[in-house]
mmCIF file of C-alpha atoms in Angstrom:
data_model
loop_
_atom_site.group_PDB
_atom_site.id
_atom_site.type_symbol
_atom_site.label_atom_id
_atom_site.label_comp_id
_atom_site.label_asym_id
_atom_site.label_seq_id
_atom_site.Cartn_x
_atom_site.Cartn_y
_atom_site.Cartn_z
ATOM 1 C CA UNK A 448 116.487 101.106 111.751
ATOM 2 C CA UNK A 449 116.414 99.312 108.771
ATOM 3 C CA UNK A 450 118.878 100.643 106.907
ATOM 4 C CA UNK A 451 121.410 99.826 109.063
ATOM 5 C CA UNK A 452 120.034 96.369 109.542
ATOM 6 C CA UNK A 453 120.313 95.834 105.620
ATOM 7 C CA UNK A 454 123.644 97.630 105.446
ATOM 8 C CA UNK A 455 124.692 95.124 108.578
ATOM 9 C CA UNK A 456 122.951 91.965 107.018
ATOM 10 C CA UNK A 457 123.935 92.379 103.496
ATOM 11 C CA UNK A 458 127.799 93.117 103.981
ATOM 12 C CA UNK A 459 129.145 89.577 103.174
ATOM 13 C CA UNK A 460 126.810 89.515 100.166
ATOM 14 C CA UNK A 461 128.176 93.294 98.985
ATOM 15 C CA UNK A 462 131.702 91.906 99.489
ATOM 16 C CA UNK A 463 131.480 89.481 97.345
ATOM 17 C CA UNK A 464 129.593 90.878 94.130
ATOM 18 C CA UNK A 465 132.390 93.657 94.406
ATOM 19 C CA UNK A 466 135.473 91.058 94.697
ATOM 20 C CA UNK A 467 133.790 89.339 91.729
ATOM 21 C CA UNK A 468 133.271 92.236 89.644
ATOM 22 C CA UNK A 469 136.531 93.843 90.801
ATOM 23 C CA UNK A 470 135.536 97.356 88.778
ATOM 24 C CA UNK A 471 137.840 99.052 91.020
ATOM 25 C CA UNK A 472 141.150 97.181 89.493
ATOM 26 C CA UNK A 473 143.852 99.101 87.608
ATOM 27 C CA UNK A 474 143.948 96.363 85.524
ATOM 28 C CA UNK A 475 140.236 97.413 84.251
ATOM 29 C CA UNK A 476 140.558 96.987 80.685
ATOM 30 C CA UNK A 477 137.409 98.431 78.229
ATOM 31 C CA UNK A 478 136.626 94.833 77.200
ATOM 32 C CA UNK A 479 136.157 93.330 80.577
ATOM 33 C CA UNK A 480 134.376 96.504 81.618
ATOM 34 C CA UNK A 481 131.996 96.051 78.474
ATOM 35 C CA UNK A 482 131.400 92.439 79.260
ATOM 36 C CA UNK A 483 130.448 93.531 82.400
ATOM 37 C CA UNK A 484 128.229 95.723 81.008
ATOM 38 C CA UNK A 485 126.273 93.451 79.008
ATOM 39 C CA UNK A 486 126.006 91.034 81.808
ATOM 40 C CA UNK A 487 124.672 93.875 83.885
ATOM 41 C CA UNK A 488 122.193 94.340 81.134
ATOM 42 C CA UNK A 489 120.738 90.748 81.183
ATOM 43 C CA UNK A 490 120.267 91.166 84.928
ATOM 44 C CA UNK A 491 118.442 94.648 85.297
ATOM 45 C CA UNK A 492 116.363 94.867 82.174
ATOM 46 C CA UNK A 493 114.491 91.717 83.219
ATOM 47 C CA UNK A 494 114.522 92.409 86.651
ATOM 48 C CA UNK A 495 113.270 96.407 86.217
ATOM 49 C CA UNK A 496 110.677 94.674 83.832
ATOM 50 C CA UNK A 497 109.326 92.866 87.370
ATOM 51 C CA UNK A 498 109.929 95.190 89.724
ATOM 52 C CA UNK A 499 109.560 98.528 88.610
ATOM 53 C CA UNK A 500 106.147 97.962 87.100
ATOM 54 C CA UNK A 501 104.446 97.535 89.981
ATOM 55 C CA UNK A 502 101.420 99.509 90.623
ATOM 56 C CA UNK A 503 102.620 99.300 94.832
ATOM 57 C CA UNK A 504 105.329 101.772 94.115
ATOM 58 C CA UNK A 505 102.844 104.591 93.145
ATOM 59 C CA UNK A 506 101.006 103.993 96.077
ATOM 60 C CA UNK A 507 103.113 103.849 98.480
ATOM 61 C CA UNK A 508 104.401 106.910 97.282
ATOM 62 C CA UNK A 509 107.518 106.331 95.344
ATOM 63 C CA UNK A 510 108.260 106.915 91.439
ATOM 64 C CA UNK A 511 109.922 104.303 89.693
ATOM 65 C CA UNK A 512 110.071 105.995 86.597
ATOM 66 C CA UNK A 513 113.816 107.862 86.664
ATOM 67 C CA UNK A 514 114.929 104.972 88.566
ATOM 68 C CA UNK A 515 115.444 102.668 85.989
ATOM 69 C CA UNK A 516 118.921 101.844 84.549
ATOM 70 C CA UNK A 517 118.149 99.781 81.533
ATOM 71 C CA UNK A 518 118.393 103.008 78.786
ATOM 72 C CA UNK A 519 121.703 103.758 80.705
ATOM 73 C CA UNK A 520 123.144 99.808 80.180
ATOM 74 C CA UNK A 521 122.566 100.390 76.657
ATOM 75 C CA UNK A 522 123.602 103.682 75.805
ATOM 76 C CA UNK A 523 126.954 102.641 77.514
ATOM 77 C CA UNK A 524 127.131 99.398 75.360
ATOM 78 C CA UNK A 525 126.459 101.555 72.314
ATOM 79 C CA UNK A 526 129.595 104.465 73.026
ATOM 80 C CA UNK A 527 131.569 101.457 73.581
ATOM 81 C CA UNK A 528 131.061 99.934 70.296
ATOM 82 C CA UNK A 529 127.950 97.585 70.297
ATOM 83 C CA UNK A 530 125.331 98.089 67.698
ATOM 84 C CA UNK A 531 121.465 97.599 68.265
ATOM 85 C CA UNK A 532 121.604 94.133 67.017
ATOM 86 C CA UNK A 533 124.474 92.932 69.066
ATOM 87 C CA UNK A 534 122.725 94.422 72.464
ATOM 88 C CA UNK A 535 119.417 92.317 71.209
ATOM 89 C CA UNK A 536 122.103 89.247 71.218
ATOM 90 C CA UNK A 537 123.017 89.721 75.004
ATOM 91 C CA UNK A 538 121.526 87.136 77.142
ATOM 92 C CA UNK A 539 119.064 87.776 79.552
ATOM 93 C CA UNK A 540 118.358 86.219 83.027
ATOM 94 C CA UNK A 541 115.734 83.839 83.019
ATOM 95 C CA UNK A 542 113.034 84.427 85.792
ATOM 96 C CA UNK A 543 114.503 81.905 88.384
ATOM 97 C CA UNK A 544 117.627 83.362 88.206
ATOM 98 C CA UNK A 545 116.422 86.646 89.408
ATOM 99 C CA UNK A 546 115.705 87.329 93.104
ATOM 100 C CA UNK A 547 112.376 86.329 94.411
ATOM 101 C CA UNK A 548 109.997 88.916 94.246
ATOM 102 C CA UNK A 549 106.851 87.762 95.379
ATOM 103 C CA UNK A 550 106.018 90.164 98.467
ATOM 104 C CA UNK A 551 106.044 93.883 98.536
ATOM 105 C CA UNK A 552 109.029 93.774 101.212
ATOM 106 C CA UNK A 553 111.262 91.703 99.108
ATOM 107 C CA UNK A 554 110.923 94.249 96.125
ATOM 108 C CA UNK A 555 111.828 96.825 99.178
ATOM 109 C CA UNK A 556 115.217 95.115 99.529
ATOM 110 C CA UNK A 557 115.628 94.460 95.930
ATOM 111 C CA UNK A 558 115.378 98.123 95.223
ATOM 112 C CA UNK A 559 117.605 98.923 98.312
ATOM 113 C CA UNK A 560 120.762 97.180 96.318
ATOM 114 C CA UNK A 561 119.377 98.470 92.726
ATOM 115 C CA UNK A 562 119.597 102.257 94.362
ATOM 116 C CA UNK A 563 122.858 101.468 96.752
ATOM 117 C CA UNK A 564 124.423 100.569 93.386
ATOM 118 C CA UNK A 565 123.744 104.553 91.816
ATOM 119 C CA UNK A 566 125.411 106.039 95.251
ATOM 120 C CA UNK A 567 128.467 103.103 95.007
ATOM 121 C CA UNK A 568 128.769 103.711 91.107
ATOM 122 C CA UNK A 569 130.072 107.400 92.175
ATOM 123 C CA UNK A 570 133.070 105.822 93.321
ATOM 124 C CA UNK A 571 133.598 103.853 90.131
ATOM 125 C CA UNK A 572 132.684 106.230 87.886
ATOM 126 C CA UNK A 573 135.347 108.212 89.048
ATOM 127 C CA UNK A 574 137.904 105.421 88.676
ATOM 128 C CA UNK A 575 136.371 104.912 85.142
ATOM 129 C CA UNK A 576 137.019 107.906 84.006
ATOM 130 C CA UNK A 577 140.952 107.959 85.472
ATOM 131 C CA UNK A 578 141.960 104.575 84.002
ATOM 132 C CA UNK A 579 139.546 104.535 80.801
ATOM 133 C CA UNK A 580 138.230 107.877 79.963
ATOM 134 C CA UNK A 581 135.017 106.641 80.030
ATOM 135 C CA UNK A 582 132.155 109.291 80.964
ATOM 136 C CA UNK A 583 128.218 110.225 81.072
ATOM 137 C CA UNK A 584 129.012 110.868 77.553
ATOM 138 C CA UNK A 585 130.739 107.456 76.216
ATOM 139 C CA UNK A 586 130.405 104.378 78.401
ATOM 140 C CA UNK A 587 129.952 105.741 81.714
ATOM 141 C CA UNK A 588 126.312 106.490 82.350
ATOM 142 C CA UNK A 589 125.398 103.109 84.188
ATOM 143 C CA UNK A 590 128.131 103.956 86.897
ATOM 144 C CA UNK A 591 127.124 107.569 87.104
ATOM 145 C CA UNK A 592 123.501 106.844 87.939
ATOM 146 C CA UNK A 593 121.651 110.486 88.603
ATOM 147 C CA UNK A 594 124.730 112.717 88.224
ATOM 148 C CA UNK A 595 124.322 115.422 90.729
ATOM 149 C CA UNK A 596 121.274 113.919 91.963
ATOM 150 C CA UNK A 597 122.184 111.098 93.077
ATOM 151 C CA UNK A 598 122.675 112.357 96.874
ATOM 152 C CA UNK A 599 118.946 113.749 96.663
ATOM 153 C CA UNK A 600 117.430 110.412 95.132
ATOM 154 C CA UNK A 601 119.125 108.220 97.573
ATOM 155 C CA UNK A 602 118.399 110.435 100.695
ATOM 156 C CA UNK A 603 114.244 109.651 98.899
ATOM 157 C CA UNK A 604 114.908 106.371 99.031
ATOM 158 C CA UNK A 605 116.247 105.960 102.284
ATOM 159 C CA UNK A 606 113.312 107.952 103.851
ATOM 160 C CA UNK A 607 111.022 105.749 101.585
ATOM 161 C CA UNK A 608 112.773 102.653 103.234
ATOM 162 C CA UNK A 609 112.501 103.782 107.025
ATOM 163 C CA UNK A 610 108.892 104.792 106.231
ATOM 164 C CA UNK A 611 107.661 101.695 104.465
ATOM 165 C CA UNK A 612 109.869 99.122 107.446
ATOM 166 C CA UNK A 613 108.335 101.038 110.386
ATOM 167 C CA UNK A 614 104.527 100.507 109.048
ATOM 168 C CA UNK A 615 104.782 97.132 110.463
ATOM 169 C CA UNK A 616 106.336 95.568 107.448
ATOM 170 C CA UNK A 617 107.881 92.124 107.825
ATOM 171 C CA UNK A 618 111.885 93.477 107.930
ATOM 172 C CA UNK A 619 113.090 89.383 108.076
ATOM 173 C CA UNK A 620 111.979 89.868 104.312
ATOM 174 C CA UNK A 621 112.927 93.053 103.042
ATOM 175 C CA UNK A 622 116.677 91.912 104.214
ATOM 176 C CA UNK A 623 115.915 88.700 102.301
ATOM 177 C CA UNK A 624 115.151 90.303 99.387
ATOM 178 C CA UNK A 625 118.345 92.348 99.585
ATOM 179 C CA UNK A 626 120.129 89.252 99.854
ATOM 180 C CA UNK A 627 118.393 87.585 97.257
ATOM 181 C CA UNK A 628 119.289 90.419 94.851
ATOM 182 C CA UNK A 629 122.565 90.422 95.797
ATOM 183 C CA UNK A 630 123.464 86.561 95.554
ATOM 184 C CA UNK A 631 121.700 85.952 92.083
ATOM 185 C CA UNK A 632 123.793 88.952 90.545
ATOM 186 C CA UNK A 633 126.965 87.607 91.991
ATOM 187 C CA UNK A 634 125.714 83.600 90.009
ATOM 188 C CA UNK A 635 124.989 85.648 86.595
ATOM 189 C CA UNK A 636 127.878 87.776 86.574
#
């Protein structure tokens, strides 16, 4: 099964992006977590602009449309003080620094961390809200990712995944591409 393999293959990667990022820490402060923010920002918006776009998604069956989290990125940046011009300011990852999406099955294990993130982000949304009384509302909608649908679009996606790796897809690269994703937003943030 493939989700176990990425889950499996992917661990030491996962590890440590969340060591690095450290969202969990009570020592969280609403600077660091906007700076994280904005790096965030410069990752996804250039990489959704790659790999959301693609016309494979539709058919293969799979809508890309509410799975963006660019809107999100800045609607937190803006509760937590940045204007419009300030958010145009924020770097943004060059294509080589994003993970190599040149085959269907890498953009498979792309999206895998991209949507793992949503069903993680309950965890730190929760701890958000505890230490900064940040919310949906005013900060918080990155980390809350589909609010009570979350569950229901990552059971989709998982069903997606099994589908799409047991059509004969090469599996070698959709657990490259979840590696990929992983290591190049561990270098930018």
């Amino acid at each position: 099964m493939i989700l176990e393999r990425l889950k499996a293959e992917t661990s030491a990667q996962h590890k440590q992006l969340e060591a690095k990022l450290d969202l969990l820490s009570p020592e969280l402060s609403r600077e660091s977590y906007s700076r994280i923010l904005e790096k965030f920002l410069g990752f996804y918006e250039p990489l959704e602009a790659q790999l959301l776009y693609r016309k494979e998604w539709q058919e293969l069956g799979l809508d890309p449309s509410p799975r963006r989290k660019t809107m999100a990125l800045k609607r937190d940046l803006a509760a937590l003080g940045l204007d419009e011009s300030a958010v145009r300011l924020i770097p943004r990852s060059a294509h080589s620094s994003l993970p190599r999406l040149d085959a269907m099955e890498r953009c498979v294990g792309c999206l895998y961390v991209v949507e793992g993130a949503t069903l993680g982000g309950q965890f730190i949304s929760k701890h958000l809200s505890a230490l900064l009384g940040v919310g949906p509302q005013n900060g918080g909608a990155f980390f809350t990712g589909y609010g009570s649908q979350t569950g229901e679009r990552w059971r989709e996606f998982r069903s997606f995944c099994e589908a799409y790796a047991s059509g004969g897809q090469d599996q070698d690269q959709i657990v490259e591409g979840a590696r990929d994703t992983f290591q190049k937003l561990a270098a930018w943030t």
